[in-house]
Coordinates of C-alpha atoms in Angstrom, one line a residue:
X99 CA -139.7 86.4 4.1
X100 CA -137.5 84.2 1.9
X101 CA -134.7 87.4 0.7
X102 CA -131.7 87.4 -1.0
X103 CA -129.6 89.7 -3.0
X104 CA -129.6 90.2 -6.8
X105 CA -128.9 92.9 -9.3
X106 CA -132.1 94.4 -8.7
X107 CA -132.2 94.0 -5.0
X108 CA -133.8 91.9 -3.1
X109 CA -136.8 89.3 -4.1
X110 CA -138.7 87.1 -1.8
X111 CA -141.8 85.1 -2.3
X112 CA -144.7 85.0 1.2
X113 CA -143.9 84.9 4.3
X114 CA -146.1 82.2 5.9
X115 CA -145.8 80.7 8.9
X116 CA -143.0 78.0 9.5
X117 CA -144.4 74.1 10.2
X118 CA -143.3 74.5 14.0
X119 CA -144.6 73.1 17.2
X120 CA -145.7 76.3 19.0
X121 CA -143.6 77.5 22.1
X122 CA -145.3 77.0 25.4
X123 CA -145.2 80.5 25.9
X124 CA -147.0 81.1 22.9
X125 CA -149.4 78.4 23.2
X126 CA -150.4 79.4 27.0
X127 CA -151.3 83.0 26.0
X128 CA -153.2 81.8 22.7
X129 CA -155.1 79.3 25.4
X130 CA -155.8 82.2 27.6
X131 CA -157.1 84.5 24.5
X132 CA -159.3 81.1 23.2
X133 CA -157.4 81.1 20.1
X134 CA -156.3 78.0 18.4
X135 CA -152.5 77.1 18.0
X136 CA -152.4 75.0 15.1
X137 CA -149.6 75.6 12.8
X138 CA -149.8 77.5 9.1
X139 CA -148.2 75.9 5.9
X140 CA -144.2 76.1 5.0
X141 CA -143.3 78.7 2.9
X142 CA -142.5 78.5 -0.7
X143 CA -139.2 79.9 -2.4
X144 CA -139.4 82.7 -5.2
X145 CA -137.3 84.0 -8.1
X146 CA -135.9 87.4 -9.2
X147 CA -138.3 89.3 -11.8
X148 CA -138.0 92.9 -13.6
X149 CA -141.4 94.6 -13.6
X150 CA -142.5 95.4 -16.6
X151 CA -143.3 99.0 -17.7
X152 CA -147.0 99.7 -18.0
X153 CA -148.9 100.8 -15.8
X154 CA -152.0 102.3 -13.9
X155 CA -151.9 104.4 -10.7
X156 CA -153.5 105.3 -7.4
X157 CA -151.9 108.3 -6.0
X158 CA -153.5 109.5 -2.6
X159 CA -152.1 112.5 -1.2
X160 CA -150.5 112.9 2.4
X161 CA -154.0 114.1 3.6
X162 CA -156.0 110.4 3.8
X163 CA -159.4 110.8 2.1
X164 CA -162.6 110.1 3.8
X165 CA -165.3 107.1 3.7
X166 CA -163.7 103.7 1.9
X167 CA -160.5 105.7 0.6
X168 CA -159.8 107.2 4.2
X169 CA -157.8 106.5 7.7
X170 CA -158.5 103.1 9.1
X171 CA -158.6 102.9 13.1
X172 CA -155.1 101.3 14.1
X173 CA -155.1 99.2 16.7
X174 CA -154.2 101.5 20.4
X175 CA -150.6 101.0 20.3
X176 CA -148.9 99.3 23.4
X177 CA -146.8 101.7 25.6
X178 CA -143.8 102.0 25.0
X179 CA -144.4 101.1 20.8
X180 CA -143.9 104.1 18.7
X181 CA -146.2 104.9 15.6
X182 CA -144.8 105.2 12.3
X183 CA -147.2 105.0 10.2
X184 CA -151.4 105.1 9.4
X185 CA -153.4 102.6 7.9
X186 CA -155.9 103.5 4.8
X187 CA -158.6 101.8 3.3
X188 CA -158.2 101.1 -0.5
X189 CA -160.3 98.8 -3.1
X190 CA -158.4 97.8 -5.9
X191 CA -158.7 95.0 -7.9
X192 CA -156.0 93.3 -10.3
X193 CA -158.1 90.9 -13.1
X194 CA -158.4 88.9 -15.4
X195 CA -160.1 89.9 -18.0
X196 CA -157.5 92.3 -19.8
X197 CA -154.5 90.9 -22.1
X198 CA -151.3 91.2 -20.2
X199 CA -149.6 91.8 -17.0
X200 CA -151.8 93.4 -15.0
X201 CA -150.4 96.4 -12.7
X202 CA -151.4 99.0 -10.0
X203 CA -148.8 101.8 -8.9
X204 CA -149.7 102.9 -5.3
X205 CA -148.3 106.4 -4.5
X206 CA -147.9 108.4 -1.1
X207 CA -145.8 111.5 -1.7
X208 CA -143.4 111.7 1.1
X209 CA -144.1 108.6 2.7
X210 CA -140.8 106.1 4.3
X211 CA -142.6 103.1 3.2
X212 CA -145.9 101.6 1.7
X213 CA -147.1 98.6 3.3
X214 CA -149.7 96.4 1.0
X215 CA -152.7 94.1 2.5
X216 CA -154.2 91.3 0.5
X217 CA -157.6 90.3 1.2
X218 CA -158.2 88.3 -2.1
X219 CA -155.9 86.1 -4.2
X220 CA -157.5 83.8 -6.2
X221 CA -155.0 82.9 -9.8
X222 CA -154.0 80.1 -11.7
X223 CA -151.9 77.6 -11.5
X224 CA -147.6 79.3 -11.9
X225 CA -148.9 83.2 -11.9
X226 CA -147.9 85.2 -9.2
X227 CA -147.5 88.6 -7.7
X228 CA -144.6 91.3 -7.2
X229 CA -145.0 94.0 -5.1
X230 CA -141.8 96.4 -5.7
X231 CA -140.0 99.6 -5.4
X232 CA -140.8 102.4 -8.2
X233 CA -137.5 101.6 -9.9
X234 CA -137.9 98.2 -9.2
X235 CA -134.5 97.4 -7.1
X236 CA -136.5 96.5 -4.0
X237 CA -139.1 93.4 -5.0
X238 CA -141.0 90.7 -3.7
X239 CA -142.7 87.6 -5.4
X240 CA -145.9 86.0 -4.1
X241 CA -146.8 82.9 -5.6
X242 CA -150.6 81.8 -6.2
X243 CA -152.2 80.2 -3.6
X244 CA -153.7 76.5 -4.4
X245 CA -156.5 76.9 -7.1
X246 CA -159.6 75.2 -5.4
X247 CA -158.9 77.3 -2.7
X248 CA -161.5 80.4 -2.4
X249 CA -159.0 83.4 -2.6
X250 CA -159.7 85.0 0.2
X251 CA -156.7 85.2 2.5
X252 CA -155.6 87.9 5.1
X253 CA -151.7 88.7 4.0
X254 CA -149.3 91.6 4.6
X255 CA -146.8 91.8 2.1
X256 CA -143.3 92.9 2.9
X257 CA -143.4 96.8 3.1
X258 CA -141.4 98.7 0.1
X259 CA -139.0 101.5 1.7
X260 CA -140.1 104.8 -0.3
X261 CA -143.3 106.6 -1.2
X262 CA -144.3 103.9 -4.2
X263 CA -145.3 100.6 -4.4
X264 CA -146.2 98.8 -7.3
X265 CA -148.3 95.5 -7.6
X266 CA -148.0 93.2 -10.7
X267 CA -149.9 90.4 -11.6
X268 CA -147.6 87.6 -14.3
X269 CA -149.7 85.8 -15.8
X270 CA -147.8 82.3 -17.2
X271 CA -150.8 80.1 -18.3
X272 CA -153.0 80.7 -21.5
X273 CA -156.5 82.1 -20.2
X274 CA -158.1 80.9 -23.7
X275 CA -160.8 79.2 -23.5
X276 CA -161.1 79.5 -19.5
X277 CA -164.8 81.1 -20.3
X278 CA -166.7 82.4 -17.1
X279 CA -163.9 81.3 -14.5
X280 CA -162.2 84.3 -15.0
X281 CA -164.8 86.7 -13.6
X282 CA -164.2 85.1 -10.7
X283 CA -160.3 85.6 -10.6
X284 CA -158.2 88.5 -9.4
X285 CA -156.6 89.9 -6.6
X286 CA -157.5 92.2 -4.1
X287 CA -155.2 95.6 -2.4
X288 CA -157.8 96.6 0.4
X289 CA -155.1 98.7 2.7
X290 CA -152.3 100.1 2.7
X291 CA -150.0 101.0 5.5
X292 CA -148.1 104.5 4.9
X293 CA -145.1 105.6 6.5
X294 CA -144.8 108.7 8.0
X295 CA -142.6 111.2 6.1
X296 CA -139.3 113.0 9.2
X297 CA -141.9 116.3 9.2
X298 CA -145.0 113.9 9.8
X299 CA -143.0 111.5 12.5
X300 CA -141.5 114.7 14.1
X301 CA -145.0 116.0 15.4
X302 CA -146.1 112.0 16.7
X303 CA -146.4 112.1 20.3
X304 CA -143.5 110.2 21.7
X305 CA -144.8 106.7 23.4
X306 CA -142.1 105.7 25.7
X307 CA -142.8 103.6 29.2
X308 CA -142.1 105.3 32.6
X309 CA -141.0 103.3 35.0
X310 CA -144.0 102.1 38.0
X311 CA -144.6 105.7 40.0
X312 CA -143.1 108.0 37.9
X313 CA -145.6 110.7 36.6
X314 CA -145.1 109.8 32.6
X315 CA -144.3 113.7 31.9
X316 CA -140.5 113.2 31.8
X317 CA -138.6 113.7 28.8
X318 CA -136.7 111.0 27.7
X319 CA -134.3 113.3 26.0
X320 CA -132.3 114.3 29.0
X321 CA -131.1 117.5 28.3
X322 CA -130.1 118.5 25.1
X323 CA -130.0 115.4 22.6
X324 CA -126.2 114.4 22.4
X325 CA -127.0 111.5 19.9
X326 CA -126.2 111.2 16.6
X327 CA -126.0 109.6 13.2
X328 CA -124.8 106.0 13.5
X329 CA -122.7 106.7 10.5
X330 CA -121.2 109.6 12.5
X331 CA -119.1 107.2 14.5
X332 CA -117.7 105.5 11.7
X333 CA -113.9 106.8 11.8
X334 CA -114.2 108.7 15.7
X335 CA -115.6 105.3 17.4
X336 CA -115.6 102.4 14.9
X337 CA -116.4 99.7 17.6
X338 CA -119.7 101.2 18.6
X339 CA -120.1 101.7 14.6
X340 CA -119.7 98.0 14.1
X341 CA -122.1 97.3 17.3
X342 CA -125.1 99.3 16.1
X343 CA -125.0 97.3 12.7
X344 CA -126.4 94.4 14.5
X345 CA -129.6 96.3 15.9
X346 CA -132.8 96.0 13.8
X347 CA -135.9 97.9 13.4
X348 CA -138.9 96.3 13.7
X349 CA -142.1 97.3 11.9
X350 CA -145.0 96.0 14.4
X351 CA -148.3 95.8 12.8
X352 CA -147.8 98.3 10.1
X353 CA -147.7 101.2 12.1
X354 CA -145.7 100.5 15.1
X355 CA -142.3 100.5 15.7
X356 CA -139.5 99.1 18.3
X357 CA -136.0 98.1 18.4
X358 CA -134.4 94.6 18.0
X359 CA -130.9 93.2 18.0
X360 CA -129.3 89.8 17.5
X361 CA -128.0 88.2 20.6
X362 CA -125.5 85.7 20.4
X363 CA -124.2 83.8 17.0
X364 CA -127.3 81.6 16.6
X365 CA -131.1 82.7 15.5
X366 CA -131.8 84.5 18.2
X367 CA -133.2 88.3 18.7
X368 CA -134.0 90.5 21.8
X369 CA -136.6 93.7 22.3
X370 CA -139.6 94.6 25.0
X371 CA -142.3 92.3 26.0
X372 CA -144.0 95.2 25.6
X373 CA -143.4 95.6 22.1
X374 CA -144.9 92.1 20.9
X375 CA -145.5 88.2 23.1
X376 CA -146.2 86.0 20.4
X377 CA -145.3 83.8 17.5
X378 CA -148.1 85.1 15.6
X379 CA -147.1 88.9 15.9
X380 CA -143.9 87.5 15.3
X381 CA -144.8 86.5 11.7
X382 CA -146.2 89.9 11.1
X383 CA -143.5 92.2 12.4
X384 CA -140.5 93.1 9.9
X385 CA -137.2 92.9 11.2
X386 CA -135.2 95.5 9.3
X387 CA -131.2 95.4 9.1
X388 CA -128.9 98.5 8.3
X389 CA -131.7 100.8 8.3
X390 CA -128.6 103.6 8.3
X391 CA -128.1 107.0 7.0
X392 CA -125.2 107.1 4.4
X393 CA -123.3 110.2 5.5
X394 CA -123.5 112.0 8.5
X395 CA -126.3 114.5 9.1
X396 CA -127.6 113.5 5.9
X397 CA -131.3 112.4 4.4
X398 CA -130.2 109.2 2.1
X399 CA -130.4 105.9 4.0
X400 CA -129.0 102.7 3.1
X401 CA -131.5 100.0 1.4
X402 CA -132.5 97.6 4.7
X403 CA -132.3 94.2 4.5
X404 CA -136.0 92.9 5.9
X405 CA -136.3 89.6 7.1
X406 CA -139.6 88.3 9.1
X407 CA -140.0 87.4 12.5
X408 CA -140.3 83.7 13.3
X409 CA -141.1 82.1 16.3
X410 CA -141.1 83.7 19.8
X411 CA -138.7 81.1 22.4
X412 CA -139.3 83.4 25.5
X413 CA -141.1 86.2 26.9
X414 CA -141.5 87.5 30.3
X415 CA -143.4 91.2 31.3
X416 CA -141.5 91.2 34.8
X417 CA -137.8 91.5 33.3
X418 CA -140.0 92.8 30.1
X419 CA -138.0 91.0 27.2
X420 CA -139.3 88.8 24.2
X421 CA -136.6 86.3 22.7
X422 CA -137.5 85.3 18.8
X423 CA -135.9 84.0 16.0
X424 CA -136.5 85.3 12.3
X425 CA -137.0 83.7 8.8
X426 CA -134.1 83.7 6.6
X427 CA -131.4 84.2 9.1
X428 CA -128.8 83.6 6.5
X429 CA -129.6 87.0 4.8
X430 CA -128.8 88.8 8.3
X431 CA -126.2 86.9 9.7
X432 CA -123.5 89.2 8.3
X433 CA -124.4 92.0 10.4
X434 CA -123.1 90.6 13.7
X435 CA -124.3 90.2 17.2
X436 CA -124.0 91.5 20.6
X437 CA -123.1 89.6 23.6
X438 CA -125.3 90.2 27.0
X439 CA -123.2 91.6 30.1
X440 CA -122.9 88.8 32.8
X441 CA -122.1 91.3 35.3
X442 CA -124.0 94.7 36.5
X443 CA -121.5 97.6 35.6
X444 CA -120.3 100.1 38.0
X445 CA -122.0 103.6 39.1
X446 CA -120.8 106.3 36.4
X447 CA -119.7 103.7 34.1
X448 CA -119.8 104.8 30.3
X449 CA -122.4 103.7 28.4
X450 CA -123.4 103.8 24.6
X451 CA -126.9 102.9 22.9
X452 CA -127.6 102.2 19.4
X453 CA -131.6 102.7 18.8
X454 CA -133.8 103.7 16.3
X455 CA -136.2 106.3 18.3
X456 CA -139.1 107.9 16.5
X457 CA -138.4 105.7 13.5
X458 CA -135.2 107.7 12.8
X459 CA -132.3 105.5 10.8
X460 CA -130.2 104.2 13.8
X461 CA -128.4 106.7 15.9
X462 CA -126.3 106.2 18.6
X463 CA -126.4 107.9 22.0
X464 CA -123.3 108.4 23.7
X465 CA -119.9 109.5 22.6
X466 CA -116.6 108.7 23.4
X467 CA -114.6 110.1 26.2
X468 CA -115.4 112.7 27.7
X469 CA -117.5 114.1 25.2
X470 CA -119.9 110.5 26.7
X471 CA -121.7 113.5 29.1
X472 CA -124.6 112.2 30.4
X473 CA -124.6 108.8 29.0
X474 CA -123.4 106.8 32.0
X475 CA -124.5 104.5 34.5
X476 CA -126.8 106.6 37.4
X477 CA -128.0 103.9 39.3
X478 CA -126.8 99.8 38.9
X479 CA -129.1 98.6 41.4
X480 CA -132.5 100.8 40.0
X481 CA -135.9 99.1 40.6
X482 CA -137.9 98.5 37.3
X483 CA -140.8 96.0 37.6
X484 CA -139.0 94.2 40.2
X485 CA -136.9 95.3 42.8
X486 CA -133.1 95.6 41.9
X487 CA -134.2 94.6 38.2
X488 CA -132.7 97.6 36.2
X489 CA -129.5 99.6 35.1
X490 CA -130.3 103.6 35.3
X491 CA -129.3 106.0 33.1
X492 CA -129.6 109.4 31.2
X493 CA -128.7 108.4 28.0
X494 CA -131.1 110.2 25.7
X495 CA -133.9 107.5 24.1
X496 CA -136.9 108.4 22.6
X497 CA -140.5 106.7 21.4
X498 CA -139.3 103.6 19.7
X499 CA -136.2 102.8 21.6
X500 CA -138.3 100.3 23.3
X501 CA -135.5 96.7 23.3
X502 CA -132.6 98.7 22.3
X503 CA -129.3 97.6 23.9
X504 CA -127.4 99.5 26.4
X505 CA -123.7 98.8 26.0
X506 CA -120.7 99.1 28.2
X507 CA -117.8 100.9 26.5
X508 CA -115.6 98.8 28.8
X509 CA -116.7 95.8 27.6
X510 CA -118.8 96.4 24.8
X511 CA -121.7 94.1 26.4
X512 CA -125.1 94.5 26.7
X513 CA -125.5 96.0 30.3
X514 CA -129.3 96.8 29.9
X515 CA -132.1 96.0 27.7
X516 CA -133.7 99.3 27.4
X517 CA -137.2 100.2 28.1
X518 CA -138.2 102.9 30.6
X519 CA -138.0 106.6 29.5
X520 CA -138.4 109.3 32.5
X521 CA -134.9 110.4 33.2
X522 CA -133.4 108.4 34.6
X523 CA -134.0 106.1 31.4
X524 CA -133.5 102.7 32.7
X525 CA -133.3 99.0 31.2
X526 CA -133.3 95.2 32.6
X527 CA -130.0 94.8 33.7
X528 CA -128.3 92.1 31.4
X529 CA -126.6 89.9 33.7
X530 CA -130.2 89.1 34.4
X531 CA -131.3 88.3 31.2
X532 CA -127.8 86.1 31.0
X533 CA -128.5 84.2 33.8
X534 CA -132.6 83.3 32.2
X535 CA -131.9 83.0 28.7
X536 CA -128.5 81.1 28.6
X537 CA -129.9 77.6 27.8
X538 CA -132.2 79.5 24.8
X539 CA -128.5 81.2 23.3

């Protein structure tokens, strides 16, 4: 997603898959699964637009409707990749044949975001679409695709945080004249992913790995849950404040979620293998920055800056870690990065993890001091899918802390890439990842 920052928030045009060779990685799993590996056009850029004020609606309630209005089937969600959301089947078509802009308003009381799918785009030459906010400070702007072209494409657009999400069509050439073509034009909404609203997410079973002979009953809250509010660490610990702003959230599929973070100064991002493997998920998973509550304890979050995935450089399911870059980099790069751990830290070391479990705005778990508890180093030499591979811990994680970083308050490096629930929690111990990923940093 092409994003930047104007008066009315942020504006992008589609996110389409970068003119790039693809990553041996990437190409040997696609050969495996018989699919092709031929690269997608470059993206075009957009331009900031106010929607205008008319409008028509569709406003489902919380309870999804059955037959062509109801619940699709999401895809079985990996282990270890929390779900935030449900997919519904819609059929709404934007024309032609009206005078105007023409404009849909989709509406999900409650819901943390609405996600749009495009199965049909077929306009002239300079129109284009915006898919924005309610009060129109979060938009995106989708050009036309090439005339000749049929229309039908498959697209996601970027999700709009909040329960509303309205499509626009701008029309910019004179239709006069155009006769019988237009019948043929329009464009097509045919689902919508909806996020769940705190009450819905709360009663989502929690999807969390276990690590290999461990029964999968564990909590992964160890105790009582000592996390809190990133926000809540602004004055009392403002290095791990400053730390978890470089963590993202990613938005896998729609519905599913893990955590991300920027490793190192350059491109470069870190979560599960488990979580995604591929360039192609790459380019549909959204990579949200500062996805924070304001105050501490409180509901209001701060608008996130998304960015897409890119291009996946590494992935391995042994040491269980997927290295990626994201489109638009420049729009992130002023949230920081962390630095991996080059060496394993001691037993009863204090830890601290930034993580955005069950969806929640980041939290951190693990204080400072001696209020730290539980969050501390249990085992450094803890077997994960290989022997010796992981750093164990109690720090409490939940369903969707999947590829959060585990930091060392004595040197505020990665230790761990989390990804096992089961107290002990445990993660891929860093100096690990150091050692395979240096050349790719």
């Amino acid at each position: 997603m092409t994003a930047w920052s104007t008066g009315n928030g942020p504006v992008g045009t589609w996110h389409e898959a970068p003119a790039v060779t693809r990553t041996q990685v990437a190409a040997e799993q696609e050969r495996l699964a018989g699919t092709p590996t031929t690269a997608a056009p470059q993206a075009t850029a957009g331009q900031a637009v106010t929607p205008s004020a008319t409008a028509g609606s569709v406003a489902p309630t919380g309870k999804a409707e059955k037959g062509r209005h109801g619940p699709l089937e999401s895809a079985a969600a990996n282990d270890g990749r929390q779900r935030v959301g449900e997919l519904l089947s819609v059929d709404r078509l934007l024309g032609y044949l009206g005078k105007g802009p023409q404009r849909e308003t989709f509406r999900y009381p409650g819901a943390s975001y609405v996600k749009l799918h495009f199965r049909k785009m077929a306009m002239l030459p300079g129109d284009y679409l915006t898919v924005s906010s309610a009060d129109g400070k979060e938009s995106y702007r989708y050009d036309a695709p090439k005339l000749l072209e049929s229309g039908a494409v498959d697209k996601w657009a970027m999700s709009v945080t909040g329960d509303t999400a309205v499509v626009e069509m701008h029309r910019t050439a004179d239709v006069l004249g155009l006769g019988s073509v237009l019948g043929t034009l329009g464009v097509d909404v045919d689902r919508v992913a909806r996020g769940f609203s705190r009450t819905e997410q709360a009663k989502v079973p929690e999807d969390q790995l276990t690590a290999p002979g461990r029964t999968g009953r564990e909590e992964s809250v160890c105790g009582s849950d000592t996390s809190a509010d990133a926000v809540c660490y602004r004055s009392a610990d403002p290095v791990a404040y400053t730390k978890s702003k470089a963590i993202a959230r990613l938005l896998i599929n729609g519905t599913e979620l893990c955590t991300g973070w920027r490793v190192g100064p350059n491109n470069r991002m870190l979560t599960n293998n488990h979580c995604f493997t591929t360039t192609n998920e790459a380019y549909d998973t959204e990579v949200w920055f500062n996805y924070q509550c304001a105050s501490c304890g409180g509901y209001d979050v701060f608008r996130p800056t998304k960015v897409w995935g890119e291009k996946v450089l590494s992935t391995d399911h042994a040491y269980d870690y997927t290295l990626f870059s994201v489109d638009n980099f420049n729009a992130v790069k002023k949230f920081g990065y962390l630095q991996l751990d080059t060496t394993r830290p001691a037993k009863n070391q204090e830890l601290y993890v930034p993580q955005h479990p069950a969806g929640e705005p980041t939290r951190i778990a693990g204080s400072l001091g001696e209020r730290a508890g539980n969050c501390s180093v249990a085992d450094p030499m803890y077997t994960g899918y290989a022997a010796n591979s992981d750093v164990a811990y109690y720090c409490d994680t939940e369903g969707g802390s999947s590829g959060s970083p585990v930091l060392s308050r004595a040197t505020n490096r990665v230790v761990a890439l989390h990804h096992f629930g089961g107290c002990p929690n445990s993660g891929v111990r860093g100096d690990l990842l150091a050692s395979r990923l240096r050349a790719l940093l």
